Amino acid sequence: MARITRTVVVETPLLPRKLFRVFAELEGMYRNIVEQLTLYAVRENVASFTRLKTLKYRELRNLYPHLPPHYAYTACQDASTRAKSFLKLRKKGLAEKEYPEVRSISIWLDDHLWKSNGLTSIRVVTHKGWIPLEFNRHKQYWRYVNRGWRLASEARVKLDKRGRRLVIYLTFVKDVEEYKPRSFISVDVNENNATALIDGIAYLFETNTGKIVLGYYYRRKRIQEKYDKFYGTKSRIKRGIMRKLKEGKKKQDSKWKIANIVVREASRRGYAIVMEKLGKKPAEQMVTRINDDQLRHRIFQASFKGVQKAIEEKAREYGVPVIYVNPKNTSKLCPIHGSEIAYENTSRVGKCRRGEMWHRDVVAAWNLFLRALRGDGSSAPSPAELPVDGSPVPLGSTATHEPTVIARDLWARWKSLDETMNLYKMIRMNI
């Protein structure tokens, strides 16, 4: 049994000025406490929350007697998290300053500082007493409420001073138990696609990540050349334009939509998901022999492990088991004959020594699937006694093993593979 947590962000309507001023005062006191604790924790090399609370709790209660006592408790949690992260960076030599800077602040709340008031509002205790807060509900919030998730004891509140409202971070939790899988769905992640082998059919979901990365690379380059010349490298105008670029959002959208499709199909069939076991920094290993700066940039921005993490995170929600196997030679060896596959130039279709034609992404998905079947993660590509006489078997040698290619514009519209394939078939019929 595993406990899954998810954070849902909701906002309050426009607050009266007098009420908003109360939270502004609360935030100011909370910020002062966090800044003091963070500096103390870094100076004294204190990374433990319990030790920091033991050392500073009484002092904080004397300094802020009118503040509810549990704010000192949550501020210690907040500060210890910041200090621990900074001390880790400083140990690695990555810290640029002697002490961390507390820039953004959100008020941490535990179960003594806030209460749920039904499904439409909460109550928060401040230095002025308990204050009820209505918040705007949206589709994502109701989705968690209606699917068996429950509110956790912790929450956070952040002030939107420009909009004069509060941003509330609600944490939902759910206990999920993994099932015993009946079979596997293997997923091979590449720069411009993700290939999923489902019931013997390889579906290639085009992501076009390479084109997205290059497009934003040239766009940023043009912006830098234009504004650095007249306003300097630290131009506020340039930073504002850069913030409006949506490269990260587009890539995140692709990751989570692919994860959603793959995990739902695995959950519906009672299958596990099989993926390559990559290292901590797979991109660094890939670029060791590459001198082209543009290609190196594309590989670093492709986020192979990011797609895997999205699939793993979504799988936890559904209780879908995730298995990692040895990726060695998955795209180089024929699953049927065990011989090496030769690819010409940049072609993604190759031929093994026995004449079997394979698409590079399909053969990788099949090898991942077969290694999961054996359960040993070995680099041997073929199970014993696999028939090769043609059409009656999934790996028959009667044709080139190619994937069903699904364009990004098609699969990104739908939440299930069935709906995507129905539209795919309709488009093919019209063509």
Short mmCIF file of C-alpha atoms in Angstrom, two decimals:
data_model
loop_
_atom_site.label_atom_id
_atom_site.label_comp_id
_atom_site.label_asym_id
_atom_site.label_seq_id
_atom_site.Cartn_x
_atom_site.Cartn_y
_atom_site.Cartn_z
CA MET A 1 0.00 0.00 0.00
CA ALA A 2 1.46 3.36 -1.07
CA ARG A 3 0.26 6.85 -0.18
CA ILE A 4 0.08 9.27 -3.11
CA THR A 5 -0.02 13.04 -2.67
CA ARG A 6 -1.09 15.69 -5.18
CA THR A 7 -1.31 19.46 -4.84
CA VAL A 8 -4.26 21.42 -6.23
CA VAL A 9 -4.04 25.21 -6.52
CA VAL A 10 -7.18 27.28 -5.92
CA GLU A 11 -7.70 31.02 -5.55
CA THR A 12 -9.98 33.15 -3.42
CA PRO A 13 -12.15 35.86 -4.99
CA LEU A 14 -11.07 39.49 -4.64
CA LEU A 15 -10.67 40.17 -0.90
CA PRO A 16 -11.65 43.37 0.95
CA ARG A 17 -8.66 45.62 1.61
CA LYS A 18 -8.98 45.36 5.40
CA LEU A 19 -9.05 41.55 5.27
CA PHE A 20 -6.17 41.35 2.82
CA ARG A 21 -4.11 43.62 5.08
CA VAL A 22 -4.39 41.03 7.85
CA PHE A 23 -2.78 38.39 5.66
CA ALA A 24 -0.15 40.89 4.48
CA GLU A 25 0.81 41.49 8.12
CA LEU A 26 0.86 37.75 8.75
CA GLU A 27 3.08 37.17 5.74
CA GLY A 28 5.50 39.88 6.91
CA MET A 29 5.93 38.27 10.32
CA TYR A 30 6.22 34.79 8.81
CA ARG A 31 8.85 36.02 6.33
CA ASN A 32 10.92 37.56 9.12
CA ILE A 33 10.82 34.30 11.08
CA VAL A 34 11.83 32.19 8.07
CA GLU A 35 14.69 34.55 7.14
CA GLN A 36 16.07 34.50 10.70
CA LEU A 37 15.78 30.71 10.98
CA THR A 38 17.32 30.06 7.56
CA LEU A 39 20.36 32.25 8.25
CA TYR A 40 20.80 30.65 11.68
CA ALA A 41 20.46 27.11 10.30
CA VAL A 42 23.05 27.71 7.56
CA ARG A 43 25.47 29.49 9.92
CA GLU A 44 25.25 26.73 12.52
CA ASN A 45 25.01 23.94 9.91
CA VAL A 46 21.63 22.75 11.20
CA ALA A 47 19.70 20.77 8.60
CA SER A 48 17.36 18.87 10.93
CA PHE A 49 13.87 20.28 11.52
CA THR A 50 13.58 18.78 15.03
CA ARG A 51 16.94 20.22 16.11
CA LEU A 52 16.12 23.65 14.71
CA LYS A 53 12.75 23.64 16.48
CA THR A 54 14.38 22.60 19.76
CA LEU A 55 16.94 25.40 19.54
CA LYS A 56 14.71 28.29 18.39
CA TYR A 57 11.06 27.56 19.27
CA ARG A 58 11.01 29.26 22.68
CA GLU A 59 12.86 32.30 21.37
CA LEU A 60 10.31 32.71 18.56
CA ARG A 61 7.40 32.41 20.97
CA ASN A 62 8.87 35.25 23.06
CA LEU A 63 9.49 37.44 20.00
CA TYR A 64 6.01 36.89 18.52
CA PRO A 65 3.66 36.24 21.46
CA HIS A 66 0.56 37.46 19.56
CA LEU A 67 1.13 34.96 16.72
CA PRO A 68 -0.48 31.49 17.00
CA PRO A 69 2.26 29.16 18.31
CA HIS A 70 2.15 26.68 15.46
CA TYR A 71 3.42 29.31 13.01
CA ALA A 72 6.78 28.97 14.74
CA TYR A 73 6.51 25.21 14.20
CA THR A 74 5.73 25.46 10.45
CA ALA A 75 8.31 28.21 9.95
CA CYS A 76 10.95 25.83 11.34
CA GLN A 77 9.84 23.24 8.78
CA ASP A 78 10.05 25.81 5.98
CA ALA A 79 13.46 27.14 7.05
CA SER A 80 15.01 23.70 7.60
CA THR A 81 13.95 22.67 4.08
CA ARG A 82 15.61 25.77 2.58
CA ALA A 83 18.74 25.38 4.71
CA LYS A 84 19.11 21.68 3.90
CA SER A 85 18.89 22.40 0.17
CA PHE A 86 21.43 25.24 0.40
CA LEU A 87 23.89 23.24 2.51
CA LYS A 88 23.73 20.42 -0.02
CA LEU A 89 24.50 22.85 -2.88
CA ARG A 90 27.33 24.43 -0.92
CA LYS A 91 28.85 21.02 -0.24
CA LYS A 92 28.88 20.37 -3.99
CA GLY A 93 30.41 23.80 -4.66
CA LEU A 94 27.32 25.04 -6.50
CA ALA A 95 26.24 27.80 -4.07
CA GLU A 96 26.93 31.27 -5.47
CA LYS A 97 26.47 33.15 -2.18
CA GLU A 98 27.55 32.64 1.40
CA TYR A 99 23.95 32.57 2.66
CA PRO A 100 20.67 31.79 0.89
CA GLU A 101 18.24 34.55 -0.07
CA VAL A 102 14.57 34.13 0.83
CA ARG A 103 12.78 35.52 -2.21
CA SER A 104 9.40 33.87 -2.62
CA ILE A 105 7.42 33.04 0.49
CA SER A 106 4.30 30.98 1.10
CA ILE A 107 2.80 30.49 4.53
CA TRP A 108 2.92 26.85 5.64
CA LEU A 109 -0.12 25.66 7.57
CA ASP A 110 -0.58 22.52 9.66
CA ASP A 111 -3.79 21.05 11.05
CA HIS A 112 -3.78 23.53 13.99
CA LEU A 113 -3.67 26.57 11.67
CA TRP A 114 -6.38 25.76 9.14
CA LYS A 115 -9.59 23.75 8.90
CA SER A 116 -11.71 22.63 5.98
CA ASN A 117 -15.17 24.19 6.02
CA GLY A 118 -17.07 21.81 3.71
CA LEU A 119 -16.00 21.60 0.06
CA THR A 120 -16.17 25.28 -0.80
CA SER A 121 -14.19 27.13 1.89
CA ILE A 122 -11.55 26.87 4.60
CA ARG A 123 -10.78 28.69 7.88
CA VAL A 124 -7.30 30.03 8.68
CA VAL A 125 -6.18 31.26 12.10
CA THR A 126 -4.16 34.49 12.17
CA HIS A 127 -2.98 36.98 14.77
CA LYS A 128 -6.48 38.48 14.44
CA GLY A 129 -8.30 35.18 15.04
CA TRP A 130 -9.99 32.67 12.72
CA ILE A 131 -10.87 33.96 9.23
CA PRO A 132 -13.15 32.05 6.78
CA LEU A 133 -12.05 32.02 3.14
CA GLU A 134 -14.18 31.05 0.15
CA PHE A 135 -12.26 29.79 -2.89
CA ASN A 136 -13.04 29.29 -6.56
CA ARG A 137 -13.51 25.62 -7.48
CA HIS A 138 -12.42 24.30 -10.86
CA LYS A 139 -12.57 21.02 -12.77
CA GLN A 140 -9.29 19.66 -11.43
CA TYR A 141 -10.38 20.29 -7.83
CA TRP A 142 -13.69 18.44 -8.30
CA ARG A 143 -11.89 15.62 -10.07
CA TYR A 144 -9.84 14.89 -6.96
CA VAL A 145 -12.81 15.34 -4.64
CA ASN A 146 -15.00 12.93 -6.62
CA ARG A 147 -12.37 10.24 -7.16
CA GLY A 148 -11.77 9.22 -3.58
CA TRP A 149 -8.94 11.62 -2.70
CA ARG A 150 -9.02 13.27 0.72
CA LEU A 151 -7.52 16.49 2.03
CA ALA A 152 -4.25 16.17 3.94
CA SER A 153 -3.52 18.01 7.17
CA GLU A 154 -1.04 20.42 5.58
CA ALA A 155 -1.69 23.35 3.21
CA ARG A 156 0.02 26.54 2.06
CA VAL A 157 -1.17 30.08 1.39
CA LYS A 158 0.51 32.63 -0.86
CA LEU A 159 -0.44 36.28 -1.35
CA ASP A 160 -1.25 37.62 -4.81
CA LYS A 161 -0.71 41.30 -4.02
CA ARG A 162 -1.41 42.49 -7.53
CA GLY A 163 -4.77 40.70 -7.67
CA ARG A 164 -5.54 41.21 -3.94
CA ARG A 165 -6.39 37.56 -3.43
CA LEU A 166 -4.92 34.47 -1.81
CA VAL A 167 -3.53 31.46 -3.65
CA ILE A 168 -4.23 28.30 -1.63
CA TYR A 169 -2.25 25.10 -2.16
CA LEU A 170 -4.38 22.16 -1.03
CA THR A 171 -2.78 18.73 -0.68
CA PHE A 172 -4.84 15.64 -1.54
CA VAL A 173 -3.79 12.13 -0.49
CA LYS A 174 -4.89 8.67 -1.57
CA ASP A 175 -3.86 5.14 -0.58
CA VAL A 176 -3.21 2.96 -3.64
CA GLU A 177 -2.21 -0.69 -3.78
CA GLU A 178 -0.29 -2.09 -6.75
CA TYR A 179 -1.91 -5.05 -8.50
CA LYS A 180 -0.15 -8.14 -9.82
CA PRO A 181 0.28 -7.59 -13.60
CA ARG A 182 -0.98 -10.06 -16.22
CA SER A 183 1.35 -8.76 -18.94
CA PHE A 184 3.42 -5.70 -19.91
CA ILE A 185 3.33 -2.50 -21.93
CA SER A 186 6.85 -1.49 -22.93
CA VAL A 187 7.66 2.17 -23.58
CA ASP A 188 10.71 3.41 -25.47
CA VAL A 189 11.36 7.16 -25.12
CA ASN A 190 13.24 9.08 -27.82
CA GLU A 191 13.87 12.70 -28.67
CA ASN A 192 10.93 13.14 -31.04
CA ASN A 193 8.61 10.32 -30.03
CA ALA A 194 7.59 7.77 -27.44
CA THR A 195 6.78 4.24 -28.65
CA ALA A 196 4.43 2.01 -26.65
CA LEU A 197 4.02 -1.71 -27.41
CA ILE A 198 0.44 -2.66 -26.45
CA ASP A 199 -0.83 -6.18 -27.13
CA GLY A 200 1.68 -6.71 -29.93
CA ILE A 201 0.99 -3.39 -31.69
CA ALA A 202 3.61 -0.62 -31.55
CA TYR A 203 2.12 2.88 -31.29
CA LEU A 204 4.57 5.70 -32.05
CA PHE A 205 3.42 8.99 -30.48
CA GLU A 206 5.17 11.86 -32.21
CA THR A 207 6.25 14.62 -29.79
CA ASN A 208 8.42 16.76 -32.14
CA THR A 209 10.51 17.80 -29.14
CA GLY A 210 13.55 18.46 -31.34
CA LYS A 211 11.62 20.96 -33.48
CA ILE A 212 10.16 22.66 -30.39
CA VAL A 213 13.60 22.97 -28.78
CA LEU A 214 15.23 24.37 -31.93
CA GLY A 215 12.35 26.76 -32.59
CA TYR A 216 12.62 28.31 -29.13
CA TYR A 217 16.42 28.26 -29.31
CA TYR A 218 16.39 30.50 -32.40
CA ARG A 219 13.62 32.66 -30.95
CA ARG A 220 15.60 33.28 -27.75
CA LYS A 221 18.70 33.97 -29.81
CA ARG A 222 16.91 36.66 -31.87
CA ILE A 223 15.53 38.29 -28.71
CA GLN A 224 18.98 38.35 -27.11
CA GLU A 225 20.63 39.84 -30.21
CA LYS A 226 17.96 42.54 -30.46
CA TYR A 227 17.72 43.67 -26.84
CA ASP A 228 21.30 43.07 -25.63
CA LYS A 229 22.52 45.54 -28.23
CA PHE A 230 20.35 48.45 -27.03
CA TYR A 231 19.48 47.65 -23.39
CA GLY A 232 22.31 45.42 -22.15
CA THR A 233 22.39 41.77 -21.09
CA LYS A 234 20.41 42.38 -17.87
CA SER A 235 17.54 44.20 -19.54
CA ARG A 236 14.21 44.04 -17.65
CA ILE A 237 12.31 44.26 -20.96
CA LYS A 238 14.19 41.25 -22.33
CA ARG A 239 13.49 39.20 -19.20
CA GLY A 240 9.79 40.01 -19.50
CA ILE A 241 9.68 38.81 -23.11
CA MET A 242 11.64 35.67 -22.25
CA ARG A 243 9.15 34.80 -19.51
CA LYS A 244 6.34 34.75 -22.07
CA LEU A 245 7.97 31.92 -24.04
CA LYS A 246 6.19 28.60 -23.45
CA GLU A 247 8.77 25.95 -24.33
CA GLY A 248 8.62 24.36 -20.88
CA LYS A 249 4.81 24.28 -20.83
CA LYS A 250 4.65 22.60 -24.24
CA LYS A 251 7.11 19.90 -23.23
CA GLN A 252 5.35 19.34 -19.90
CA ASP A 253 2.02 19.04 -21.70
CA SER A 254 3.42 16.32 -23.97
CA LYS A 255 4.94 14.37 -21.06
CA TRP A 256 1.78 14.23 -19.00
CA LYS A 257 -0.55 13.48 -21.90
CA ILE A 258 1.60 10.55 -23.05
CA ALA A 259 1.83 9.35 -19.45
CA ASN A 260 -1.95 9.59 -19.11
CA ILE A 261 -2.60 7.52 -22.26
CA VAL A 262 -0.03 4.82 -21.45
CA VAL A 263 -1.01 4.43 -17.79
CA ARG A 264 -4.75 4.28 -18.52
CA GLU A 265 -4.20 1.54 -21.08
CA ALA A 266 -2.04 -0.40 -18.63
CA SER A 267 -4.58 0.01 -15.82
CA ARG A 268 -7.51 -1.03 -18.03
CA ARG A 269 -5.75 -4.25 -19.03
CA GLY A 270 -4.09 -4.99 -15.68
CA TYR A 271 -0.61 -4.70 -17.22
CA ALA A 272 2.69 -3.35 -15.85
CA ILE A 273 4.79 -0.73 -17.65
CA VAL A 274 8.34 -1.55 -18.76
CA MET A 275 10.94 1.14 -19.47
CA GLU A 276 14.69 1.49 -19.89
CA LYS A 277 16.79 1.85 -16.76
CA LEU A 278 18.63 5.09 -17.47
CA GLY A 279 21.42 6.56 -15.36
CA LYS A 280 21.15 9.65 -13.18
CA LYS A 281 22.17 11.98 -16.03
CA PRO A 282 21.59 10.09 -19.29
CA ALA A 283 22.02 13.17 -21.49
CA GLU A 284 25.62 13.66 -20.32
CA GLN A 285 26.47 10.11 -21.38
CA MET A 286 24.85 10.64 -24.80
CA VAL A 287 26.80 13.82 -25.67
CA THR A 288 30.28 12.62 -24.69
CA ARG A 289 31.22 12.01 -28.35
CA ILE A 290 29.12 14.80 -29.90
CA ASN A 291 30.79 18.10 -30.85
CA ASP A 292 27.78 19.79 -32.50
CA ASP A 293 26.57 22.41 -29.98
CA GLN A 294 23.08 22.47 -31.46
CA LEU A 295 22.67 18.69 -31.21
CA ARG A 296 24.06 18.69 -27.67
CA HIS A 297 21.50 21.34 -26.71
CA ARG A 298 18.67 19.27 -28.23
CA ILE A 299 19.71 16.15 -26.34
CA PHE A 300 19.90 17.99 -23.01
CA GLN A 301 16.48 19.54 -23.59
CA ALA A 302 14.81 16.32 -24.76
CA SER A 303 14.28 15.19 -21.15
CA PHE A 304 14.21 11.42 -21.69
CA LYS A 305 14.08 10.78 -17.97
CA GLY A 306 11.41 13.47 -17.53
CA VAL A 307 8.96 11.46 -19.65
CA GLN A 308 9.75 8.33 -17.64
CA LYS A 309 9.19 10.19 -14.35
CA ALA A 310 5.83 11.49 -15.60
CA ILE A 311 4.75 7.94 -16.50
CA GLU A 312 5.97 6.61 -13.14
CA GLU A 313 4.19 9.40 -11.25
CA LYS A 314 0.91 8.84 -13.08
CA ALA A 315 1.25 5.06 -12.61
CA ARG A 316 1.29 5.52 -8.83
CA GLU A 317 -2.19 7.04 -8.99
CA TYR A 318 -3.61 3.92 -10.65
CA GLY A 319 -1.53 1.34 -8.79
CA VAL A 320 0.20 0.30 -12.03
CA PRO A 321 3.56 -1.46 -11.44
CA VAL A 322 6.57 0.06 -13.24
CA ILE A 323 9.55 -2.13 -14.16
CA TYR A 324 12.96 -0.94 -15.37
CA VAL A 325 15.18 -3.25 -17.41
CA ASN A 326 18.66 -3.12 -18.91
CA PRO A 327 18.57 -0.94 -22.06
CA LYS A 328 21.78 -2.31 -23.57
CA ASN A 329 21.46 -3.05 -27.32
CA THR A 330 17.64 -2.87 -27.30
CA SER A 331 17.60 -1.16 -30.71
CA LYS A 332 20.52 -3.11 -32.20
CA LEU A 333 19.56 -6.79 -31.87
CA CYS A 334 16.78 -8.67 -33.65
CA PRO A 335 14.28 -10.13 -31.12
CA ILE A 336 13.65 -13.13 -33.39
CA HIS A 337 17.11 -14.21 -34.55
CA GLY A 338 19.38 -12.52 -32.01
CA SER A 339 21.52 -11.07 -34.80
CA GLU A 340 22.69 -7.48 -35.13
CA ILE A 341 20.52 -5.00 -37.05
CA ALA A 342 22.29 -2.75 -39.58
CA TYR A 343 20.92 0.78 -40.18
CA GLU A 344 21.98 2.80 -43.23
CA ASN A 345 22.90 6.46 -42.63
CA THR A 346 20.08 8.17 -40.67
CA SER A 347 17.39 5.64 -41.57
CA ARG A 348 15.31 4.32 -38.67
CA VAL A 349 14.58 1.07 -40.54
CA GLY A 350 17.27 -1.60 -40.54
CA LYS A 351 17.81 -5.23 -41.49
CA CYS A 352 19.24 -8.02 -39.42
CA ARG A 353 21.64 -10.61 -40.88
CA ARG A 354 18.76 -13.05 -41.42
CA GLY A 355 16.87 -10.49 -43.53
CA GLU A 356 14.31 -9.34 -40.93
CA MET A 357 13.31 -5.66 -41.38
CA TRP A 358 12.84 -3.63 -38.21
CA HIS A 359 11.93 -0.07 -37.30
CA ARG A 360 14.41 1.14 -34.67
CA ASP A 361 11.76 2.16 -32.12
CA VAL A 362 9.68 -0.98 -32.61
CA VAL A 363 12.60 -3.34 -32.03
CA ALA A 364 13.52 -1.42 -28.86
CA ALA A 365 9.97 -1.77 -27.52
CA TRP A 366 9.91 -5.51 -28.31
CA ASN A 367 13.26 -6.13 -26.62
CA LEU A 368 12.14 -4.26 -23.50
CA PHE A 369 8.96 -6.36 -23.45
CA LEU A 370 10.84 -9.65 -23.82
CA ARG A 371 13.35 -8.79 -21.11
CA ALA A 372 10.48 -8.05 -18.75
CA LEU A 373 8.97 -11.45 -19.59
CA ARG A 374 12.19 -13.15 -18.54
CA GLY A 375 12.39 -10.95 -15.47
CA ASP A 376 16.17 -10.87 -15.37
CA GLY A 377 16.89 -7.65 -17.26
CA SER A 378 19.68 -9.38 -19.21
CA SER A 379 20.98 -8.11 -22.53
CA ALA A 380 20.05 -11.32 -24.40
CA PRO A 381 17.49 -10.22 -27.01
CA SER A 382 15.42 -13.32 -27.70
CA PRO A 383 13.49 -15.83 -25.56
CA ALA A 384 14.00 -19.50 -26.31
CA GLU A 385 11.74 -21.28 -28.81
CA LEU A 386 10.24 -18.13 -30.32
CA PRO A 387 8.55 -19.18 -33.61
CA VAL A 388 9.54 -17.28 -36.77
CA ASP A 389 7.39 -18.93 -39.43
CA GLY A 390 5.31 -15.86 -40.28
CA SER A 391 1.81 -14.55 -39.81
CA PRO A 392 0.44 -16.63 -36.86
CA VAL A 393 2.81 -14.98 -34.34
CA PRO A 394 3.32 -11.37 -33.25
CA LEU A 395 6.93 -11.35 -34.48
CA GLY A 396 6.19 -13.01 -37.78
CA SER A 397 8.76 -12.46 -40.55
CA THR A 398 6.31 -11.69 -43.36
CA ALA A 399 6.72 -7.90 -43.43
CA THR A 400 8.70 -4.95 -42.09
CA HIS A 401 7.99 -4.40 -38.41
CA GLU A 402 6.81 -0.77 -38.43
CA PRO A 403 4.87 1.23 -35.84
CA THR A 404 1.48 2.86 -36.08
CA VAL A 405 2.56 6.51 -36.23
CA ILE A 406 0.21 8.94 -34.47
CA ALA A 407 0.87 12.64 -35.04
CA ARG A 408 1.12 14.97 -32.06
CA ASP A 409 -1.88 17.04 -33.16
CA LEU A 410 -3.97 13.87 -33.06
CA TRP A 411 -3.07 12.18 -29.76
CA ALA A 412 -2.75 15.45 -27.82
CA ARG A 413 -6.51 16.08 -28.28
CA TRP A 414 -7.71 12.92 -26.57
CA LYS A 415 -7.31 11.22 -23.21
CA SER A 416 -7.62 7.61 -24.32
CA LEU A 417 -5.99 5.48 -26.99
CA ASP A 418 -9.35 4.18 -28.28
CA GLU A 419 -10.67 7.68 -29.03
CA THR A 420 -7.37 8.63 -30.66
CA MET A 421 -7.35 5.53 -32.86
CA ASN A 422 -10.99 6.05 -33.91
CA LEU A 423 -10.13 9.53 -35.16
CA TYR A 424 -6.92 8.17 -36.72
CA LYS A 425 -8.93 5.59 -38.71
CA MET A 426 -11.46 8.19 -39.85
CA ILE A 427 -8.68 10.44 -41.14
CA ARG A 428 -7.06 7.50 -42.97
CA MET A 429 -10.38 6.58 -44.60
CA ASN A 430 -10.89 10.17 -45.83
CA ILE A 431 -7.41 10.16 -47.32
#
